[in-house]
Amino acid sequence: FGLRVNLITKIGADDAGKRLLAKIADEGVITDGVVEEDGISTGINIVLFDKAGERHFLTNPNGSLRKLSEGDIENNMHEMGRIVCFSCMFISPLLDIPAMTRIFKLIKKVPNTVLIVDMTKANVIFSETSGLGDTTSPAPDAPQAPKKPDPCCD
């Protein structure tokens, strides 16, 4: 549609992060809001669908998706476009409901901005041997989605 796309996220300073950054930059995504951090691995998800169409994720519980913080987002909000989309926000234990409430309020202060949020509850079970997760039962550190609409965002 010709809209400008900015990505705000955190990746590792590893080969996967460098490849990801190069690929999305080649596709025209603005990457100024990408935080590259030494000592963490870039989060990679494998999405599986069961016969009922439910999504199941295999993910590294120590990857960059679990290291994205409120500060990482706030420090790069000047990069955000007019349509702001959050996906898989419950993966990061650093982005709990109070943190997301504060971020949403900041975004809503910007005139003519649309906020889109995937409120899918994070249900992850961890394998001690593989380090991978599957969406079956709640993860020990996963914040839970509110049961009813949160008045913070009205």
Short mmCIF file of N, CA, C and O in Angstrom, two decimals, residues 15-153:
data_model
loop_
_atom_site.label_atom_id
_atom_site.label_comp_id
_atom_site.label_asym_id
_atom_site.label_seq_id
_atom_site.Cartn_x
_atom_site.Cartn_y
_atom_site.Cartn_z
N ASP A 15 24.46 -14.06 14.05
CA ASP A 15 24.27 -14.24 12.61
C ASP A 15 22.78 -14.14 12.23
O ASP A 15 22.44 -13.51 11.23
N ALA A 16 21.91 -14.75 13.03
CA ALA A 16 20.47 -14.69 12.73
C ALA A 16 19.98 -13.24 12.76
O ALA A 16 19.21 -12.82 11.89
N GLY A 17 20.43 -12.46 13.72
CA GLY A 17 20.03 -11.06 13.81
C GLY A 17 20.51 -10.25 12.62
O GLY A 17 19.77 -9.43 12.07
N LYS A 18 21.75 -10.47 12.24
CA LYS A 18 22.32 -9.74 11.09
C LYS A 18 21.58 -10.10 9.80
O LYS A 18 21.29 -9.23 8.98
N ARG A 19 21.26 -11.38 9.62
CA ARG A 19 20.51 -11.81 8.42
C ARG A 19 19.11 -11.21 8.41
O ARG A 19 18.63 -10.74 7.38
N LEU A 20 18.45 -11.24 9.56
CA LEU A 20 17.11 -10.68 9.67
C LEU A 20 17.13 -9.18 9.35
O LEU A 20 16.31 -8.70 8.57
N LEU A 21 18.06 -8.47 9.95
CA LEU A 21 18.17 -7.04 9.73
C LEU A 21 18.42 -6.72 8.26
O LEU A 21 17.79 -5.82 7.69
N ALA A 22 19.32 -7.47 7.62
CA ALA A 22 19.62 -7.24 6.21
C ALA A 22 18.40 -7.52 5.34
O ALA A 22 18.10 -6.75 4.42
N LYS A 23 17.67 -8.61 5.63
CA LYS A 23 16.51 -8.98 4.81
C LYS A 23 15.40 -7.94 4.91
O LYS A 23 14.84 -7.51 3.89
N ILE A 24 15.08 -7.52 6.13
CA ILE A 24 13.97 -6.56 6.25
C ILE A 24 14.36 -5.19 5.72
O ILE A 24 13.53 -4.48 5.17
N ALA A 25 15.64 -4.83 5.83
CA ALA A 25 16.10 -3.57 5.25
C ALA A 25 15.99 -3.64 3.72
O ALA A 25 15.58 -2.66 3.08
N ASP A 26 16.34 -4.80 3.13
CA ASP A 26 16.20 -4.99 1.69
C ASP A 26 14.74 -4.86 1.24
O ASP A 26 14.47 -4.45 0.12
N GLU A 27 13.81 -5.21 2.13
CA GLU A 27 12.38 -5.11 1.83
C GLU A 27 11.83 -3.71 2.08
O GLU A 27 10.64 -3.47 1.90
N GLY A 28 12.68 -2.80 2.53
CA GLY A 28 12.26 -1.42 2.72
C GLY A 28 11.78 -1.08 4.12
O GLY A 28 11.28 0.03 4.35
N VAL A 29 11.93 -2.01 5.06
CA VAL A 29 11.53 -1.74 6.44
C VAL A 29 12.59 -0.85 7.09
O VAL A 29 13.79 -1.10 6.97
N ILE A 30 12.14 0.18 7.78
CA ILE A 30 13.06 1.08 8.48
C ILE A 30 13.46 0.40 9.78
O ILE A 30 12.61 0.01 10.58
N THR A 31 14.76 0.25 9.99
CA THR A 31 15.26 -0.54 11.12
C THR A 31 15.93 0.30 12.20
O THR A 31 16.62 -0.24 13.06
N ASP A 32 15.71 1.61 12.19
CA ASP A 32 16.34 2.46 13.20
C ASP A 32 15.88 2.12 14.61
O ASP A 32 16.59 2.40 15.58
N GLY A 33 14.71 1.50 14.76
CA GLY A 33 14.18 1.15 16.07
C GLY A 33 14.54 -0.25 16.53
O GLY A 33 14.02 -0.73 17.53
N VAL A 34 15.44 -0.91 15.81
CA VAL A 34 15.86 -2.26 16.19
C VAL A 34 17.05 -2.14 17.14
O VAL A 34 18.07 -1.55 16.81
N VAL A 35 16.90 -2.71 18.33
CA VAL A 35 17.97 -2.73 19.32
C VAL A 35 18.74 -4.03 19.14
O VAL A 35 18.17 -5.12 19.22
N GLU A 36 20.03 -3.91 18.86
CA GLU A 36 20.89 -5.07 18.69
C GLU A 36 21.72 -5.21 19.97
O GLU A 36 22.41 -4.28 20.36
N GLU A 37 21.63 -6.38 20.62
CA GLU A 37 22.28 -6.55 21.91
C GLU A 37 23.24 -7.74 21.91
O GLU A 37 22.87 -8.84 21.50
N ASP A 38 24.44 -7.50 22.39
CA ASP A 38 25.42 -8.58 22.55
C ASP A 38 24.96 -9.53 23.65
O ASP A 38 24.30 -9.13 24.60
N GLY A 39 25.31 -10.81 23.50
CA GLY A 39 25.06 -11.78 24.56
C GLY A 39 23.69 -12.43 24.56
O GLY A 39 23.40 -13.24 25.43
N ILE A 40 22.82 -12.07 23.62
CA ILE A 40 21.54 -12.75 23.51
C ILE A 40 21.39 -13.30 22.10
O ILE A 40 22.01 -12.81 21.16
N SER A 41 20.58 -14.33 21.97
CA SER A 41 20.34 -14.89 20.63
C SER A 41 19.05 -14.29 20.07
O SER A 41 18.11 -14.01 20.81
N THR A 42 19.04 -14.09 18.79
CA THR A 42 17.86 -13.55 18.12
C THR A 42 16.74 -14.56 18.21
O THR A 42 16.92 -15.74 17.92
N GLY A 43 15.57 -14.08 18.66
CA GLY A 43 14.41 -14.96 18.80
C GLY A 43 13.87 -15.39 17.46
O GLY A 43 13.68 -14.59 16.55
N ILE A 44 13.67 -16.68 17.32
CA ILE A 44 13.10 -17.25 16.11
C ILE A 44 11.96 -18.16 16.54
O ILE A 44 12.14 -19.00 17.42
N ASN A 45 10.79 -17.97 15.96
CA ASN A 45 9.63 -18.80 16.26
C ASN A 45 9.32 -19.70 15.08
O ASN A 45 9.43 -19.29 13.93
N ILE A 46 8.91 -20.90 15.40
CA ILE A 46 8.34 -21.81 14.40
C ILE A 46 6.87 -21.95 14.77
O ILE A 46 6.54 -22.28 15.91
N VAL A 47 5.99 -21.64 13.83
CA VAL A 47 4.55 -21.68 14.09
C VAL A 47 3.98 -22.93 13.43
O VAL A 47 4.16 -23.15 12.23
N LEU A 48 3.30 -23.74 14.23
CA LEU A 48 2.66 -24.96 13.75
C LEU A 48 1.15 -24.80 13.92
O LEU A 48 0.70 -24.17 14.87
N PHE A 49 0.40 -25.39 13.03
CA PHE A 49 -1.06 -25.37 13.13
C PHE A 49 -1.57 -26.79 13.29
O PHE A 49 -1.15 -27.69 12.56
N ASP A 50 -2.48 -26.99 14.25
CA ASP A 50 -3.07 -28.31 14.41
C ASP A 50 -4.28 -28.45 13.49
O ASP A 50 -4.61 -27.51 12.75
N LYS A 51 -4.95 -29.59 13.52
CA LYS A 51 -6.08 -29.85 12.62
C LYS A 51 -7.24 -28.88 12.83
O LYS A 51 -8.01 -28.62 11.92
N ALA A 52 -7.35 -28.35 14.06
CA ALA A 52 -8.43 -27.40 14.36
C ALA A 52 -8.05 -25.97 13.98
O ALA A 52 -8.83 -25.06 14.15
N GLY A 53 -6.84 -25.78 13.49
CA GLY A 53 -6.40 -24.45 13.08
C GLY A 53 -5.76 -23.64 14.20
O GLY A 53 -5.44 -22.47 14.01
N GLU A 54 -5.57 -24.26 15.37
CA GLU A 54 -4.93 -23.56 16.49
C GLU A 54 -3.43 -23.45 16.23
O GLU A 54 -2.80 -24.37 15.71
N ARG A 55 -2.88 -22.29 16.60
CA ARG A 55 -1.45 -22.06 16.43
C ARG A 55 -0.68 -22.61 17.63
O ARG A 55 -1.11 -22.46 18.76
N HIS A 56 0.47 -23.19 17.36
CA HIS A 56 1.40 -23.66 18.40
C HIS A 56 2.78 -23.14 18.01
O HIS A 56 3.15 -23.18 16.84
N PHE A 57 3.53 -22.65 19.00
CA PHE A 57 4.81 -22.02 18.73
C PHE A 57 5.95 -22.80 19.37
O PHE A 57 5.84 -23.21 20.52
N LEU A 58 7.01 -22.97 18.61
CA LEU A 58 8.27 -23.46 19.15
C LEU A 58 9.18 -22.24 19.20
O LEU A 58 9.38 -21.56 18.19
N THR A 59 9.72 -21.95 20.38
CA THR A 59 10.53 -20.74 20.53
C THR A 59 11.63 -20.95 21.57
O THR A 59 11.50 -21.81 22.44
N ASN A 60 12.66 -20.18 21.46
CA ASN A 60 13.76 -20.22 22.41
C ASN A 60 13.38 -19.37 23.62
O ASN A 60 13.22 -18.16 23.50
N PRO A 61 13.24 -19.96 24.81
CA PRO A 61 12.83 -19.18 25.97
C PRO A 61 13.88 -18.17 26.43
O PRO A 61 13.59 -17.32 27.26
N ASN A 62 15.08 -18.24 25.87
CA ASN A 62 16.14 -17.29 26.23
C ASN A 62 16.46 -16.32 25.09
O ASN A 62 17.44 -15.59 25.16
N GLY A 63 15.63 -16.31 24.06
CA GLY A 63 15.89 -15.47 22.90
C GLY A 63 15.49 -14.02 23.10
O GLY A 63 14.93 -13.62 24.13
N SER A 64 15.79 -13.22 22.11
CA SER A 64 15.58 -11.77 22.18
C SER A 64 14.12 -11.38 22.36
O SER A 64 13.83 -10.32 22.92
N LEU A 65 13.17 -12.22 21.92
CA LEU A 65 11.76 -11.88 22.09
C LEU A 65 11.39 -11.78 23.56
O LEU A 65 10.48 -11.05 23.93
N ARG A 66 12.10 -12.48 24.41
CA ARG A 66 11.84 -12.45 25.85
C ARG A 66 12.67 -11.37 26.55
O ARG A 66 12.59 -11.22 27.76
N LYS A 67 13.45 -10.63 25.80
CA LYS A 67 14.31 -9.59 26.38
C LYS A 67 13.84 -8.19 26.01
O LYS A 67 14.40 -7.20 26.47
N LEU A 68 12.83 -8.09 25.15
CA LEU A 68 12.30 -6.78 24.76
C LEU A 68 11.66 -6.12 25.97
O LEU A 68 10.84 -6.72 26.65
N SER A 69 12.05 -4.88 26.25
CA SER A 69 11.58 -4.19 27.45
C SER A 69 10.78 -2.94 27.10
O SER A 69 10.80 -2.45 25.97
N GLU A 70 10.11 -2.43 28.10
CA GLU A 70 9.37 -1.19 27.96
C GLU A 70 10.30 -0.07 27.48
O GLU A 70 9.94 0.72 26.60
N GLY A 71 11.49 0.00 28.04
CA GLY A 71 12.46 1.02 27.64
C GLY A 71 12.87 0.89 26.19
O GLY A 71 13.06 1.91 25.50
N ASP A 72 13.03 -0.35 25.70
CA ASP A 72 13.39 -0.55 24.29
C ASP A 72 12.34 0.07 23.38
O ASP A 72 12.66 0.66 22.35
N ILE A 73 11.08 -0.08 23.76
CA ILE A 73 9.99 0.46 22.95
C ILE A 73 9.92 1.98 23.11
O ILE A 73 9.89 2.72 22.13
N GLU A 74 9.90 2.45 24.37
CA GLU A 74 9.78 3.89 24.62
C GLU A 74 10.91 4.68 23.97
O GLU A 74 10.68 5.76 23.43
N ASN A 75 12.13 4.15 24.03
CA ASN A 75 13.29 4.86 23.47
C ASN A 75 13.23 4.97 21.95
O ASN A 75 13.99 5.73 21.35
N ASN A 76 12.36 4.20 21.33
CA ASN A 76 12.27 4.20 19.86
C ASN A 76 10.89 4.61 19.36
O ASN A 76 10.61 4.46 18.17
N MET A 77 10.06 5.14 20.23
CA MET A 77 8.71 5.51 19.81
C MET A 77 8.70 6.63 18.79
O MET A 77 7.75 6.76 18.02
N HIS A 78 9.76 7.42 18.74
CA HIS A 78 9.83 8.47 17.72
C HIS A 78 9.90 7.85 16.31
O HIS A 78 9.67 8.53 15.32
N GLU A 79 10.19 6.56 16.24
CA GLU A 79 10.26 5.85 14.96
C GLU A 79 8.91 5.29 14.52
O GLU A 79 8.77 4.84 13.41
N MET A 80 7.91 5.29 15.43
CA MET A 80 6.66 4.61 15.10
C MET A 80 5.85 5.36 14.05
O MET A 80 5.92 6.58 13.95
N GLY A 81 5.11 4.59 13.30
CA GLY A 81 4.26 5.16 12.26
C GLY A 81 2.88 5.48 12.81
O GLY A 81 2.63 5.47 14.01
N ARG A 82 1.94 5.74 11.91
CA ARG A 82 0.58 6.10 12.31
C ARG A 82 -0.25 4.88 12.67
O ARG A 82 -1.27 4.99 13.31
N ILE A 83 0.17 3.71 12.21
CA ILE A 83 -0.48 2.46 12.60
C ILE A 83 0.55 1.68 13.40
O ILE A 83 1.64 1.36 12.91
N VAL A 84 0.23 1.40 14.65
CA VAL A 84 1.15 0.70 15.55
C VAL A 84 0.54 -0.66 15.86
O VAL A 84 -0.58 -0.76 16.32
N CYS A 85 1.30 -1.71 15.58
CA CYS A 85 0.82 -3.08 15.78
C CYS A 85 1.73 -3.82 16.74
O CYS A 85 2.95 -3.84 16.54
N PHE A 86 1.15 -4.41 17.76
CA PHE A 86 1.89 -5.27 18.69
C PHE A 86 1.45 -6.70 18.44
O PHE A 86 0.27 -7.01 18.43
N SER A 87 2.43 -7.57 18.28
CA SER A 87 2.14 -8.98 18.09
C SER A 87 3.00 -9.79 19.06
O SER A 87 4.15 -9.45 19.30
N CYS A 88 2.43 -10.82 19.61
CA CYS A 88 3.15 -11.71 20.54
C CYS A 88 3.72 -10.95 21.73
O CYS A 88 4.78 -11.28 22.23
N MET A 89 3.01 -9.92 22.18
CA MET A 89 3.55 -9.09 23.25
C MET A 89 3.64 -9.80 24.58
O MET A 89 4.40 -9.40 25.44
N PHE A 90 2.89 -10.89 24.77
CA PHE A 90 2.94 -11.59 26.04
C PHE A 90 4.12 -12.57 26.12
O PHE A 90 4.28 -13.25 27.11
N ILE A 91 4.93 -12.63 25.07
CA ILE A 91 6.10 -13.50 25.10
C ILE A 91 7.14 -12.96 26.07
O ILE A 91 7.80 -13.71 26.78
N SER A 92 7.31 -11.65 26.11
CA SER A 92 8.34 -11.07 26.97
C SER A 92 7.83 -10.89 28.39
O SER A 92 6.87 -10.17 28.62
N PRO A 93 8.50 -11.51 29.36
CA PRO A 93 8.10 -11.31 30.76
C PRO A 93 8.36 -9.88 31.22
O PRO A 93 7.82 -9.46 32.24
N LEU A 94 9.14 -9.12 30.46
CA LEU A 94 9.42 -7.73 30.81
C LEU A 94 8.28 -6.80 30.40
O LEU A 94 8.22 -5.66 30.84
N LEU A 95 7.40 -7.30 29.53
CA LEU A 95 6.25 -6.50 29.08
C LEU A 95 4.99 -7.02 29.76
O LEU A 95 4.15 -7.67 29.14
N ASP A 96 4.86 -6.73 31.04
CA ASP A 96 3.68 -7.15 31.77
C ASP A 96 2.52 -6.19 31.48
O ASP A 96 2.68 -5.21 30.75
N ILE A 97 1.38 -6.46 32.05
CA ILE A 97 0.19 -5.65 31.79
C ILE A 97 0.41 -4.18 32.17
O ILE A 97 0.09 -3.29 31.38
N PRO A 98 0.98 -3.87 33.35
CA PRO A 98 1.22 -2.45 33.66
C PRO A 98 2.16 -1.75 32.66
O PRO A 98 1.92 -0.61 32.28
N ALA A 99 3.20 -2.46 32.21
CA ALA A 99 4.12 -1.86 31.23
C ALA A 99 3.40 -1.60 29.91
O ALA A 99 3.55 -0.53 29.31
N MET A 100 2.60 -2.57 29.45
CA MET A 100 1.88 -2.38 28.20
C MET A 100 0.84 -1.28 28.34
O MET A 100 0.61 -0.52 27.40
N THR A 101 0.22 -1.15 29.50
CA THR A 101 -0.74 -0.07 29.73
C THR A 101 -0.05 1.29 29.57
O THR A 101 -0.58 2.18 28.90
N ARG A 102 1.13 1.42 30.15
CA ARG A 102 1.87 2.69 30.02
C ARG A 102 2.24 2.96 28.56
O ARG A 102 2.11 4.09 28.07
N ILE A 103 2.70 1.93 27.84
CA ILE A 103 3.06 2.09 26.43
C ILE A 103 1.83 2.47 25.60
O ILE A 103 1.88 3.38 24.78
N PHE A 104 0.71 1.78 25.82
CA PHE A 104 -0.51 2.07 25.06
C PHE A 104 -0.96 3.51 25.30
O PHE A 104 -1.39 4.20 24.38
N LYS A 105 -0.88 3.97 26.53
CA LYS A 105 -1.29 5.34 26.84
C LYS A 105 -0.40 6.34 26.10
O LYS A 105 -0.90 7.35 25.60
N LEU A 106 0.90 6.08 26.03
CA LEU A 106 1.80 6.97 25.29
C LEU A 106 1.45 7.00 23.81
O LEU A 106 1.43 8.06 23.18
N ILE A 107 1.18 5.83 23.25
CA ILE A 107 0.83 5.75 21.82
C ILE A 107 -0.48 6.49 21.56
O ILE A 107 -0.60 7.23 20.58
N LYS A 108 -1.46 6.32 22.44
CA LYS A 108 -2.77 6.95 22.22
C LYS A 108 -2.71 8.47 22.33
O LYS A 108 -3.62 9.15 21.88
N LYS A 109 -1.66 9.02 22.92
CA LYS A 109 -1.50 10.47 23.00
C LYS A 109 -1.13 11.08 21.65
O LYS A 109 -1.28 12.27 21.44
N VAL A 110 -0.63 10.25 20.75
CA VAL A 110 -0.22 10.73 19.43
C VAL A 110 -1.45 10.83 18.54
O VAL A 110 -2.13 9.82 18.31
N PRO A 111 -1.77 12.04 18.04
CA PRO A 111 -2.98 12.21 17.22
C PRO A 111 -2.97 11.32 15.97
O PRO A 111 -1.92 11.07 15.38
N ASN A 112 -4.15 10.83 15.62
CA ASN A 112 -4.36 10.07 14.38
C ASN A 112 -3.54 8.79 14.32
O ASN A 112 -3.13 8.36 13.23
N THR A 113 -3.29 8.18 15.46
CA THR A 113 -2.54 6.92 15.49
C THR A 113 -3.50 5.78 15.80
O THR A 113 -4.33 5.88 16.69
N VAL A 114 -3.37 4.70 15.04
CA VAL A 114 -4.19 3.52 15.23
C VAL A 114 -3.33 2.48 15.95
O VAL A 114 -2.20 2.21 15.55
N LEU A 115 -3.87 1.91 17.01
CA LEU A 115 -3.18 0.89 17.80
C LEU A 115 -3.86 -0.45 17.58
O LEU A 115 -5.06 -0.60 17.80
N ILE A 116 -3.09 -1.43 17.12
CA ILE A 116 -3.60 -2.79 16.87
C ILE A 116 -2.81 -3.73 17.77
O ILE A 116 -1.58 -3.69 17.77
N VAL A 117 -3.52 -4.57 18.52
CA VAL A 117 -2.84 -5.44 19.47
C VAL A 117 -3.36 -6.85 19.36
O VAL A 117 -4.56 -7.09 19.35
N ASP A 118 -2.43 -7.80 19.25
CA ASP A 118 -2.76 -9.23 19.30
C ASP A 118 -2.81 -9.59 20.78
O ASP A 118 -1.79 -9.69 21.44
N MET A 119 -4.02 -9.77 21.32
CA MET A 119 -4.18 -10.04 22.74
C MET A 119 -4.17 -11.53 23.05
O MET A 119 -4.67 -11.98 24.07
N THR A 120 -3.58 -12.32 22.15
CA THR A 120 -3.50 -13.76 22.37
C THR A 120 -2.71 -14.03 23.64
O THR A 120 -1.61 -13.54 23.81
N LYS A 121 -3.29 -14.82 24.51
CA LYS A 121 -2.66 -15.17 25.78
C LYS A 121 -1.48 -16.10 25.52
O LYS A 121 -1.57 -17.03 24.72
N ALA A 122 -0.37 -15.84 26.19
CA ALA A 122 0.81 -16.69 26.04
C ALA A 122 0.62 -17.94 26.87
O ALA A 122 0.57 -17.90 28.09
N ASN A 123 0.49 -19.07 26.22
CA ASN A 123 0.41 -20.37 26.89
C ASN A 123 1.59 -21.18 26.42
O ASN A 123 1.59 -21.70 25.32
N VAL A 124 2.59 -21.27 27.25
CA VAL A 124 3.82 -21.91 26.81
C VAL A 124 4.24 -22.94 27.85
O VAL A 124 4.18 -22.70 29.05
N ILE A 125 4.63 -24.09 27.38
CA ILE A 125 5.21 -25.10 28.26
C ILE A 125 6.66 -25.29 27.80
O ILE A 125 6.93 -25.36 26.61
N PHE A 126 7.58 -25.32 28.74
CA PHE A 126 8.99 -25.38 28.39
C PHE A 126 9.53 -26.79 28.52
O PHE A 126 9.19 -27.51 29.44
N SER A 127 10.40 -27.13 27.60
CA SER A 127 11.10 -28.40 27.66
C SER A 127 12.49 -28.13 28.21
O SER A 127 13.25 -27.34 27.66
N GLU A 128 12.82 -28.79 29.29
CA GLU A 128 14.14 -28.59 29.91
C GLU A 128 15.25 -29.10 28.99
O GLU A 128 16.34 -28.58 28.98
N THR A 129 14.97 -30.13 28.21
CA THR A 129 16.02 -30.70 27.37
C THR A 129 16.23 -29.92 26.09
O THR A 129 17.35 -29.65 25.70
N SER A 130 15.14 -29.51 25.44
CA SER A 130 15.30 -28.83 24.16
C SER A 130 15.36 -27.32 24.30
O SER A 130 15.86 -26.63 23.42
N GLY A 131 14.83 -26.79 25.42
CA GLY A 131 14.77 -25.34 25.57
C GLY A 131 13.70 -24.70 24.71
O GLY A 131 13.62 -23.50 24.61
N LEU A 132 12.87 -25.51 24.09
CA LEU A 132 11.81 -24.98 23.24
C LEU A 132 10.50 -24.97 23.98
O LEU A 132 10.31 -25.71 24.94
N GLY A 133 9.60 -24.13 23.52
CA GLY A 133 8.29 -24.05 24.15
C GLY A 133 7.20 -24.45 23.17
O GLY A 133 7.38 -24.38 21.97
N ASP A 134 6.08 -24.87 23.72
CA ASP A 134 4.90 -25.19 22.91
C ASP A 134 3.69 -24.58 23.60
O ASP A 134 3.64 -24.55 24.82
N THR A 135 2.74 -24.09 22.84
CA THR A 135 1.58 -23.42 23.44
C THR A 135 0.57 -24.43 23.93
O THR A 135 -0.39 -24.74 23.25
N THR A 136 0.77 -24.93 25.13
CA THR A 136 -0.16 -25.90 25.69
C THR A 136 -0.64 -25.50 27.07
O THR A 136 -1.83 -25.52 27.35
N SER A 137 0.26 -25.10 27.96
CA SER A 137 -0.13 -24.69 29.31
C SER A 137 0.68 -23.45 29.68
O SER A 137 1.72 -23.19 29.09
N PRO A 138 0.23 -22.67 30.67
CA PRO A 138 0.89 -21.40 30.97
C PRO A 138 2.35 -21.55 31.35
O PRO A 138 2.73 -22.46 32.07
N ALA A 139 3.17 -20.63 30.83
CA ALA A 139 4.58 -20.57 31.20
C ALA A 139 4.69 -19.98 32.60
O ALA A 139 3.86 -19.17 33.00
N PRO A 140 5.72 -20.38 33.34
CA PRO A 140 5.85 -19.86 34.70
C PRO A 140 6.04 -18.35 34.77
O PRO A 140 5.61 -17.73 35.73
N ASP A 141 6.66 -17.75 33.76
CA ASP A 141 6.95 -16.31 33.82
C ASP A 141 6.07 -15.49 32.88
O ASP A 141 6.28 -14.30 32.72
N ALA A 142 5.08 -16.10 32.25
CA ALA A 142 4.28 -15.39 31.25
C ALA A 142 3.19 -14.56 31.90
O ALA A 142 2.37 -15.08 32.65
N PRO A 143 3.16 -13.25 31.61
CA PRO A 143 2.05 -12.43 32.10
C PRO A 143 0.75 -12.89 31.45
O PRO A 143 0.75 -13.34 30.31
N GLN A 144 -0.32 -12.81 32.17
CA GLN A 144 -1.61 -13.27 31.65
C GLN A 144 -2.40 -12.08 31.12
O GLN A 144 -2.39 -11.00 31.69
N ALA A 145 -3.11 -12.32 30.03
CA ALA A 145 -3.95 -11.28 29.44
C ALA A 145 -5.13 -10.99 30.37
O ALA A 145 -5.60 -11.88 31.07
N PRO A 146 -5.61 -9.75 30.37
CA PRO A 146 -6.77 -9.44 31.20
C PRO A 146 -7.99 -10.22 30.72
O PRO A 146 -8.15 -10.48 29.54
N LYS A 147 -8.84 -10.61 31.64
CA LYS A 147 -10.04 -11.39 31.31
C LYS A 147 -11.12 -10.54 30.66
O LYS A 147 -11.95 -11.01 29.93
N LYS A 148 -11.12 -9.23 30.94
CA LYS A 148 -12.10 -8.33 30.35
C LYS A 148 -11.37 -7.13 29.80
O LYS A 148 -10.20 -6.90 30.13
N PRO A 149 -12.00 -6.32 28.95
CA PRO A 149 -11.32 -5.16 28.39
C PRO A 149 -10.76 -4.26 29.50
O PRO A 149 -11.38 -4.06 30.53
N ASP A 150 -9.55 -3.77 29.27
CA ASP A 150 -8.87 -2.92 30.24
C ASP A 150 -9.26 -1.47 29.98
O ASP A 150 -9.12 -0.98 28.87
N PRO A 151 -9.75 -0.77 30.99
CA PRO A 151 -10.21 0.61 30.78
C PRO A 151 -9.07 1.58 30.45
O PRO A 151 -9.33 2.70 30.06
N CYS A 152 -7.84 1.11 30.54
CA CYS A 152 -6.70 2.01 30.26
C CYS A 152 -6.71 2.52 28.83
O CYS A 152 -6.20 3.58 28.55
N CYS A 153 -7.28 1.73 27.96
CA CYS A 153 -7.11 2.03 26.54
C CYS A 153 -8.38 2.56 25.89
O CYS A 153 -8.51 2.57 24.67
#
